[in-house]
Amino acid sequence: MTYLIILIILSGIVFVYSIKTPYRLIGVHFVGRGIIDSSSDYTYINVVANFSIAKIFSVFYIGVFVIYIYVHRYRITGQLFFPIVIYIMAALISSVMAENISGFAQFATKWIYFYLLFTLAYYIGRQHSLGDVAKLLVISSFYPIANQLLYAIIQGPKCITGQEICSYIGSFYHESELASWIFIFIMGASLGIYHHRGIIRRVYVLIFVIGIISMYFNGYRTATIALSVFIILMFLKNIKKIPLLYNLSIVLFLIGMGIIQHESIFSSLNVYLSDIVIFLEDPGAYISLTGQLIDSELFSGRLYLYNQILRLYVNGGLYVYLLGIGPERISTIIGTFAHNEYISTLVEMGIIGLFVFCWFLIRSYYLIKYKQNHIFECMFLSILITALATMPFHDLRAIILMAMVLGIGLGERNKIKRNEL
C-alpha cells in the first residue's frame, strides 16, 4: 500500500511537470504508454466497467489533450480537419446502417486521439528544432527498446500461442505493438543524424544502429520490409546532407546483419517463392469471391483471408457497396482483422469510406513533402507499406507514430516557410 501511495504521488508530480509545454506532455505520455504496453498481462485486464488500465489511460489523456488545447487556445489546423471529420461522419452513417454503434465508438475514439496528438505534434514541430524533436522521440521510446533487449538477454524469445515464429519482443504482447515504438525510435535517430554534426551525430548513428538491431530481433516481416524501404528512400533523398562515411557504415552494417541472418532471410525468400509458384499453378483455387476456396497458408494465409473478407462486400448489396458493413465489424464476423487496411476500409466503410480514406492519405502526404527534409515523407510511405499486410490504422501505437510523423512534419514545413518570408 505504501508503495502504491508513493507511486501515485510521483506520477502526480511528473504529470504536473509535463503540462507546462506540449513537448513535455507528449514525452511523458509516450513513456507512460510504453510502460503500459509492455505490461499487457496486467494493464489490459478489465478493472472498472469493462475498462482496463490501458483504456483508462487513453481516455484520460484524450481528456487532458482536449483541455490542454482549449486552455492554450491552440488553433486546430484545418489542413487535415475536414478529411478526418468527413471520415468519421462516413463511419457514423455506416454504423447506423449496420446497427453497429459500438464499432463507431471505437473508430471515432481512435481518430479523435490521432487528431489531438497530431495537433500537439504540429506545435512541437513549429516551436522546436529537429534536434529537440530527435531527443524527444528517442528518449520517450527508449523504454520499449531497452525492455526488448533486456528480455532478449535474460529470457530469450517469446512464443505467442497460435504462432509458429517466436520473436524477441520483451514483455510486449505482440511484435506489431513493439514495432511502432521501434519506428519512433529510429525516426528520432534519423532526425538526429540529419540535424547534428560532430560527436552528437556519431551518437545518433549508434542509436540508429541499436534501432536496426531491435527491429531484427522483433522479427516482424512486414515492418522489416517497410523499414528497409524507409532507410533506402531516406538516404537516397538526403545523400548530400549526410556524409558518405555514415551512409557507407550503415550499409555495411545492414549487409553484416544480412549475413548473420542469412538462414532466416533465405528461408523466408524460399517460402515466398514457393507460394508464388503454387499460386500460379492454379490461381482459381485461391482467388474466388463466390465459390469454395482452398483453406491455404499461402502468403501466411493472407490470400485466403482477403477472399473471405471481400466476399462480405461482394454479397452485401447496394448499401454495403457504398457504406460497407460497419467499422470494426470484420474481426467480429471473421474472428480476425483483415491484415490489409485498404481492403478493411473498403469492406467496412464501402467505396465512399475508401475514397475519403485515400483523400486523407494523399492530402497528408503532400502536406509533409518538402525538399529540405525527406525523413517524415519516407516514414509516412513506410507506414502505408505496412498497411498492405497489417493494420497500422487500427493500432494505437501506429496511430501515435502516424500522428507524430504528420504533425511534426507539417509543423517543421510551416516553420521553414515562415522563416523564408
Coordinates of C-alpha atoms in Angstrom, one line a residue:
M1 CA 0.0 0.0 0.0
T2 CA 2.8 2.4 0.9
Y3 CA 4.5 1.6 -2.5
L4 CA 1.2 2.4 -4.3
I5 CA 0.8 5.7 -2.5
I6 CA 4.4 6.7 -3.3
L7 CA 3.9 5.7 -6.9
I8 CA 0.7 7.8 -7.2
I9 CA 2.4 10.8 -5.7
L10 CA 5.4 10.5 -8.0
S11 CA 3.1 10.1 -11.0
G12 CA 1.2 13.2 -10.0
I13 CA 4.4 15.2 -9.7
V14 CA 5.6 14.1 -13.1
F15 CA 2.2 14.8 -14.7
V16 CA 2.2 18.4 -13.3
Y17 CA 5.7 18.9 -14.6
S18 CA 4.5 17.6 -18.1
I19 CA 1.6 20.1 -18.6
K20 CA 4.0 23.1 -18.9
T21 CA 4.6 22.5 -22.6
P22 CA 3.3 20.2 -25.4
Y23 CA 6.9 18.9 -25.6
R24 CA 6.9 17.6 -22.1
L25 CA 3.3 16.5 -22.2
I26 CA 3.9 14.3 -25.3
G27 CA 7.1 12.9 -23.8
V28 CA 5.6 11.9 -20.5
H29 CA 2.5 10.5 -22.3
F30 CA 4.7 8.3 -24.5
V31 CA 6.8 7.0 -21.6
G32 CA 3.6 6.0 -19.8
R33 CA 2.1 4.5 -22.9
G34 CA 5.2 2.4 -23.5
I35 CA 5.3 1.1 -19.9
I36 CA 1.6 0.2 -20.0
D37 CA 2.0 -1.5 -23.4
S38 CA 4.9 -3.6 -22.0
S39 CA 2.7 -4.9 -19.1
S40 CA -0.2 -6.2 -21.1
D41 CA -0.7 -9.2 -18.7
Y42 CA -1.9 -6.7 -16.1
T43 CA -2.9 -3.4 -17.9
Y44 CA -5.4 -5.0 -20.3
I45 CA -7.4 -6.7 -17.7
N46 CA -10.8 -5.1 -17.1
V47 CA -10.8 -3.2 -13.7
V48 CA -13.9 -0.9 -13.9
A49 CA -17.0 -1.3 -16.1
N50 CA -15.1 -3.2 -18.8
F51 CA -12.3 -0.5 -18.8
S52 CA -8.7 -1.8 -18.4
I53 CA -5.8 0.3 -17.1
A54 CA -4.8 0.8 -20.7
K55 CA -8.2 2.1 -21.8
I56 CA -8.5 4.4 -18.7
F57 CA -5.0 5.8 -19.6
S58 CA -6.0 6.5 -23.2
V59 CA -9.4 8.1 -22.2
F60 CA -7.7 10.2 -19.5
Y61 CA -5.1 11.6 -21.9
I62 CA -7.8 12.3 -24.6
G63 CA -9.5 14.5 -21.9
V64 CA -6.1 16.1 -21.0
F65 CA -5.3 16.9 -24.6
V66 CA -8.8 18.4 -25.2
I67 CA -8.4 20.6 -22.1
Y68 CA -4.8 21.5 -22.9
I69 CA -5.6 22.6 -26.4
Y70 CA -8.6 24.6 -25.2
V71 CA -6.8 26.3 -22.3
H72 CA -3.8 27.3 -24.5
R73 CA -6.0 28.4 -27.3
Y74 CA -4.2 26.3 -29.9
R75 CA -5.7 26.8 -33.3
I76 CA -6.6 23.4 -34.7
T77 CA -5.1 23.3 -38.2
G78 CA -7.7 22.8 -40.8
Q79 CA -5.5 21.1 -43.3
L80 CA -6.4 17.6 -42.1
F81 CA -9.5 18.6 -40.0
F82 CA -12.1 18.2 -42.8
P83 CA -10.8 14.8 -44.2
I84 CA -10.9 13.4 -40.6
V85 CA -14.4 14.9 -39.8
I86 CA -15.8 13.6 -43.1
Y87 CA -14.2 10.2 -42.5
I88 CA -15.8 10.0 -39.0
M89 CA -19.2 11.1 -40.4
A90 CA -19.0 8.3 -43.1
A91 CA -18.2 5.8 -40.3
L92 CA -21.2 7.1 -38.3
I93 CA -23.6 6.6 -41.3
S94 CA -22.1 3.2 -42.0
S95 CA -22.5 2.2 -38.3
V96 CA -26.2 3.4 -38.2
M97 CA -27.0 1.4 -41.4
A98 CA -25.3 -1.7 -40.0
E99 CA -26.7 -1.1 -36.5
N100 CA -23.2 -1.2 -35.0
I101 CA -22.8 1.9 -32.8
S102 CA -20.2 0.2 -30.6
G103 CA -18.0 -0.2 -33.6
F104 CA -18.3 3.5 -34.4
A105 CA -17.4 4.4 -30.8
Q106 CA -14.1 2.5 -31.1
F107 CA -13.4 4.0 -34.5
A108 CA -14.2 7.6 -33.6
T109 CA -12.2 7.4 -30.3
K110 CA -9.0 6.3 -32.2
W111 CA -9.3 9.0 -34.8
I112 CA -10.0 11.7 -32.2
Y113 CA -7.0 10.5 -30.3
F114 CA -5.0 10.7 -33.5
Y115 CA -6.1 14.3 -34.3
L116 CA -5.4 15.6 -30.8
L117 CA -1.9 14.1 -30.9
F118 CA -1.4 15.5 -34.4
T119 CA -2.3 19.0 -33.2
L120 CA 0.1 18.9 -30.3
A121 CA 2.8 17.4 -32.5
Y122 CA 2.2 20.2 -35.0
Y123 CA 3.1 22.8 -32.4
I124 CA 6.1 20.8 -31.3
G125 CA 7.3 20.9 -34.9
R126 CA 6.7 24.6 -35.1
Q127 CA 8.3 25.6 -31.8
H128 CA 11.3 23.2 -31.6
S129 CA 14.3 22.4 -33.6
L130 CA 14.7 19.0 -35.3
G131 CA 17.5 18.3 -32.7
D132 CA 14.9 18.8 -29.9
V133 CA 12.4 16.6 -31.7
A134 CA 15.0 13.9 -32.2
K135 CA 15.8 13.9 -28.5
L136 CA 12.1 13.7 -27.6
L137 CA 11.4 10.8 -29.8
V138 CA 14.5 8.8 -28.8
I139 CA 14.0 9.3 -25.1
S140 CA 10.3 8.8 -25.0
S141 CA 10.6 5.5 -27.0
F142 CA 13.7 4.2 -25.3
Y143 CA 12.0 2.1 -22.6
P144 CA 10.3 -0.3 -25.1
I145 CA 13.7 -0.8 -26.8
A146 CA 15.5 -1.4 -23.5
N147 CA 12.7 -3.7 -22.4
Q148 CA 13.1 -5.8 -25.5
L149 CA 16.9 -6.0 -25.4
L150 CA 17.0 -6.8 -21.7
Y151 CA 14.5 -9.6 -22.1
A152 CA 16.4 -10.9 -25.1
I153 CA 19.4 -11.3 -22.7
I154 CA 17.7 -12.7 -19.6
Q155 CA 14.8 -14.6 -21.1
G156 CA 15.2 -15.2 -24.8
P157 CA 12.5 -15.2 -27.5
K158 CA 8.8 -15.1 -26.6
C159 CA 6.5 -17.6 -28.4
I160 CA 2.9 -16.4 -28.8
T161 CA 0.1 -19.0 -28.7
G162 CA -1.1 -19.8 -32.2
Q163 CA 2.0 -18.5 -34.0
E164 CA 4.9 -20.6 -35.4
I165 CA 7.6 -18.0 -35.2
C166 CA 9.0 -16.8 -31.9
S167 CA 10.2 -13.2 -31.6
Y168 CA 12.2 -11.1 -29.3
I169 CA 9.5 -8.7 -28.1
G170 CA 10.4 -8.4 -24.4
S171 CA 7.3 -8.3 -22.3
F172 CA 5.1 -6.9 -25.1
Y173 CA 2.1 -9.0 -26.2
H174 CA 2.7 -8.9 -30.0
E175 CA 5.6 -7.8 -32.3
S176 CA 3.4 -5.3 -34.0
E177 CA 3.0 -3.3 -30.7
L178 CA 6.7 -3.1 -30.3
A179 CA 7.4 -2.4 -34.0
S180 CA 5.7 1.0 -33.8
W181 CA 7.9 2.1 -30.9
I182 CA 11.0 0.9 -32.8
F183 CA 9.9 3.1 -35.8
I184 CA 9.5 6.1 -33.5
F185 CA 13.0 5.4 -32.0
I186 CA 14.6 5.1 -35.5
M187 CA 12.8 8.2 -36.8
G188 CA 14.2 10.1 -33.8
A189 CA 17.7 8.8 -34.6
S190 CA 17.3 9.7 -38.2
L191 CA 16.4 13.3 -37.4
G192 CA 19.4 13.5 -35.0
I193 CA 21.7 12.3 -37.8
Y194 CA 20.2 14.8 -40.2
H195 CA 20.3 17.8 -37.8
H196 CA 23.5 17.4 -35.8
R197 CA 27.2 17.4 -36.5
G198 CA 30.3 16.0 -34.8
I199 CA 30.2 13.8 -31.8
I200 CA 26.4 14.2 -31.3
R201 CA 25.8 12.9 -34.9
R202 CA 28.0 9.9 -34.1
V203 CA 25.9 9.2 -31.0
Y204 CA 22.7 9.3 -33.1
V205 CA 24.3 6.9 -35.7
L206 CA 24.9 4.5 -32.8
I207 CA 21.3 5.0 -31.7
F208 CA 20.1 4.3 -35.2
V209 CA 22.1 1.0 -35.3
I210 CA 20.5 0.0 -32.0
G211 CA 17.1 0.6 -33.5
I212 CA 18.0 -1.6 -36.5
I213 CA 19.2 -4.4 -34.2
S214 CA 15.9 -4.1 -32.3
M215 CA 13.9 -4.4 -35.4
Y216 CA 15.9 -7.5 -36.5
F217 CA 15.1 -9.1 -33.1
N218 CA 11.5 -8.1 -33.4
G219 CA 11.1 -10.4 -36.3
Y220 CA 8.0 -8.7 -37.8
R221 CA 8.5 -9.2 -41.5
T222 CA 6.1 -6.6 -42.7
A223 CA 7.7 -3.9 -40.5
T224 CA 11.2 -5.0 -41.5
I225 CA 10.3 -4.6 -45.2
A226 CA 8.8 -1.2 -44.5
L227 CA 11.8 -0.2 -42.5
S228 CA 14.1 -1.2 -45.4
V229 CA 12.1 1.0 -47.8
F230 CA 12.4 3.9 -45.3
I231 CA 16.2 3.5 -45.0
I232 CA 16.7 3.3 -48.7
L233 CA 14.5 6.2 -49.6
M234 CA 15.8 8.4 -46.7
F235 CA 19.4 8.0 -47.5
L236 CA 18.9 8.4 -51.3
K237 CA 16.9 11.6 -50.8
N238 CA 19.3 13.0 -48.2
I239 CA 22.6 11.7 -49.5
K240 CA 24.0 15.2 -50.0
K241 CA 23.1 16.1 -46.4
I242 CA 24.8 13.1 -44.8
P243 CA 28.5 12.3 -45.2
L244 CA 29.3 9.3 -47.3
L245 CA 31.1 7.7 -44.4
Y246 CA 27.8 7.4 -42.4
N247 CA 26.0 6.1 -45.4
L248 CA 28.7 3.5 -46.0
S249 CA 28.8 2.5 -42.3
I250 CA 25.1 1.9 -42.2
V251 CA 25.1 0.0 -45.5
L252 CA 27.9 -2.2 -44.3
F253 CA 26.1 -2.8 -41.0
L254 CA 23.0 -3.9 -42.9
I255 CA 25.0 -6.2 -45.1
G256 CA 26.6 -7.6 -42.0
M257 CA 23.2 -8.2 -40.3
G258 CA 22.0 -9.8 -43.5
I259 CA 25.0 -12.2 -43.4
I260 CA 24.2 -13.1 -39.8
Q261 CA 20.6 -13.6 -40.5
H262 CA 21.1 -15.3 -43.9
E263 CA 19.5 -18.5 -43.0
S264 CA 16.3 -16.8 -41.8
I265 CA 16.3 -14.5 -44.8
F266 CA 16.8 -17.3 -47.4
S267 CA 14.3 -19.4 -45.6
S268 CA 11.7 -16.6 -45.9
L269 CA 12.5 -16.0 -49.5
N270 CA 12.2 -19.7 -50.3
V271 CA 8.8 -19.8 -48.7
Y272 CA 7.5 -16.7 -50.6
L273 CA 8.9 -18.1 -53.9
S274 CA 7.3 -21.5 -53.3
D275 CA 4.0 -19.7 -52.5
I276 CA 4.2 -17.8 -55.8
V277 CA 4.8 -21.0 -57.8
I278 CA 1.9 -22.8 -56.1
F279 CA -0.4 -19.9 -56.7
L280 CA 0.5 -19.6 -60.4
E281 CA -0.2 -23.3 -61.0
D282 CA -3.9 -22.8 -60.1
P283 CA -4.9 -19.2 -59.3
G284 CA -8.6 -20.0 -59.5
A285 CA -8.2 -22.3 -56.4
Y286 CA -7.0 -19.3 -54.3
I287 CA -9.0 -16.4 -55.8
S288 CA -12.8 -16.7 -55.7
L289 CA -15.3 -14.3 -54.2
T290 CA -18.2 -16.7 -54.6
G291 CA -17.0 -20.3 -54.7
Q292 CA -15.3 -22.5 -52.2
L293 CA -11.6 -21.8 -51.6
I294 CA -8.7 -23.9 -50.5
D295 CA -8.0 -23.0 -46.9
S296 CA -4.4 -22.4 -47.6
E297 CA -1.5 -20.9 -45.7
L298 CA -0.1 -19.3 -48.9
F299 CA 1.4 -15.9 -48.2
S300 CA 0.9 -16.5 -44.4
G301 CA -2.8 -17.2 -45.1
R302 CA -3.4 -13.6 -46.2
L303 CA -4.8 -14.6 -49.6
Y304 CA -7.4 -16.8 -48.2
L305 CA -8.3 -14.2 -45.6
Y306 CA -8.7 -11.4 -48.2
N307 CA -11.0 -13.6 -50.3
Q308 CA -13.2 -14.4 -47.3
I309 CA -13.4 -10.7 -46.3
L310 CA -14.1 -9.4 -49.9
R311 CA -16.9 -11.9 -50.2
L312 CA -18.7 -10.0 -47.4
Y313 CA -18.5 -6.9 -49.6
V314 CA -19.4 -8.5 -52.9
N315 CA -22.5 -10.2 -51.5
G316 CA -23.6 -7.3 -49.4
G317 CA -25.9 -5.4 -51.7
L318 CA -26.0 -1.7 -52.7
Y319 CA -25.7 0.0 -49.3
V320 CA -22.8 -2.3 -48.5
Y321 CA -21.1 -1.3 -51.7
L322 CA -21.5 2.4 -50.8
L323 CA -21.1 2.4 -47.0
G324 CA -19.8 -1.1 -46.0
I325 CA -20.7 -3.4 -43.2
G326 CA -19.8 -1.0 -40.5
P327 CA -16.5 -0.1 -38.8
E328 CA -14.7 -2.6 -36.6
R329 CA -17.0 -5.4 -37.8
I330 CA -14.7 -7.7 -39.8
S331 CA -13.0 -9.0 -36.7
T332 CA -16.4 -9.8 -35.2
I333 CA -17.6 -11.7 -38.2
I334 CA -14.4 -13.4 -39.4
G335 CA -12.7 -13.6 -36.0
T336 CA -9.6 -11.7 -37.0
F337 CA -8.6 -8.4 -38.6
A338 CA -8.3 -8.1 -42.4
H339 CA -4.5 -7.6 -42.2
N340 CA -4.8 -5.0 -45.0
E341 CA -6.0 -1.5 -44.2
Y342 CA -7.2 -0.8 -47.7
I343 CA -9.3 -3.9 -48.0
S344 CA -10.6 -3.4 -44.5
T345 CA -11.7 0.1 -45.2
L346 CA -13.5 -0.9 -48.4
V347 CA -15.4 -3.7 -46.7
E348 CA -16.2 -1.9 -43.5
M349 CA -16.8 1.6 -44.9
G350 CA -17.7 1.0 -48.6
I351 CA -16.5 2.8 -51.6
I352 CA -17.4 6.1 -50.1
G353 CA -15.3 5.4 -47.0
L354 CA -12.3 4.2 -49.1
F355 CA -12.5 7.3 -51.2
V356 CA -12.4 9.6 -48.1
F357 CA -9.6 7.5 -46.6
C358 CA -7.5 7.8 -49.7
W359 CA -8.2 11.5 -49.8
F360 CA -6.9 11.8 -46.3
L361 CA -3.7 9.8 -47.1
I362 CA -2.9 11.8 -50.3
R363 CA -3.6 15.1 -48.5
S364 CA -1.4 14.0 -45.7
Y365 CA 1.5 13.0 -48.0
Y366 CA 1.6 16.4 -49.8
L367 CA 1.4 18.3 -46.5
I368 CA 4.7 16.9 -45.3
K369 CA 6.5 16.6 -48.6
Y370 CA 9.2 19.2 -48.9
K371 CA 12.8 19.5 -50.2
Q372 CA 14.7 20.4 -47.0
N373 CA 13.9 17.1 -45.2
H374 CA 12.6 13.9 -46.5
I375 CA 12.5 11.9 -43.3
F376 CA 8.9 12.5 -42.5
E377 CA 7.8 11.8 -46.1
C378 CA 9.8 8.5 -46.2
M379 CA 8.4 7.3 -42.8
F380 CA 4.9 8.1 -43.9
L381 CA 5.4 6.0 -47.0
S382 CA 6.7 3.1 -44.9
I383 CA 3.5 3.3 -42.8
L384 CA 1.5 3.0 -46.0
I385 CA 3.5 -0.1 -46.9
T386 CA 2.8 -1.8 -43.6
A387 CA -0.9 -1.1 -44.2
L388 CA -0.7 -3.6 -47.1
A389 CA -0.2 -6.6 -44.8
T390 CA -1.2 -5.4 -41.3
M391 CA -3.4 -2.9 -39.6
P392 CA -1.5 0.3 -38.5
F393 CA -4.6 2.5 -38.5
H394 CA -6.3 0.1 -36.1
D395 CA -3.4 0.1 -33.6
L396 CA -2.9 2.9 -31.1
R397 CA 0.9 2.7 -31.2
A398 CA 0.9 3.1 -35.0
I399 CA -1.6 5.9 -34.6
I400 CA 0.9 7.6 -32.3
L401 CA 3.6 7.1 -34.9
M402 CA 1.5 8.5 -37.7
A403 CA 0.3 11.5 -35.7
M404 CA 3.9 12.4 -34.9
V405 CA 5.1 12.0 -38.5
L406 CA 2.3 14.2 -39.9
G407 CA 2.1 16.7 -37.0
I408 CA 5.9 17.3 -36.6
G409 CA 6.4 17.1 -40.4
L410 CA 3.8 19.7 -41.1
G411 CA 5.0 21.9 -38.2
E412 CA 8.5 21.8 -39.5
R413 CA 7.5 22.6 -43.0
N414 CA 5.4 25.6 -41.9
K415 CA 8.3 26.8 -39.7
I416 CA 10.6 26.7 -42.7
K417 CA 8.1 28.6 -44.9
R418 CA 7.7 31.2 -42.2
N419 CA 11.4 31.8 -41.9
E420 CA 11.8 32.2 -45.6
L421 CA 9.3 35.0 -45.7

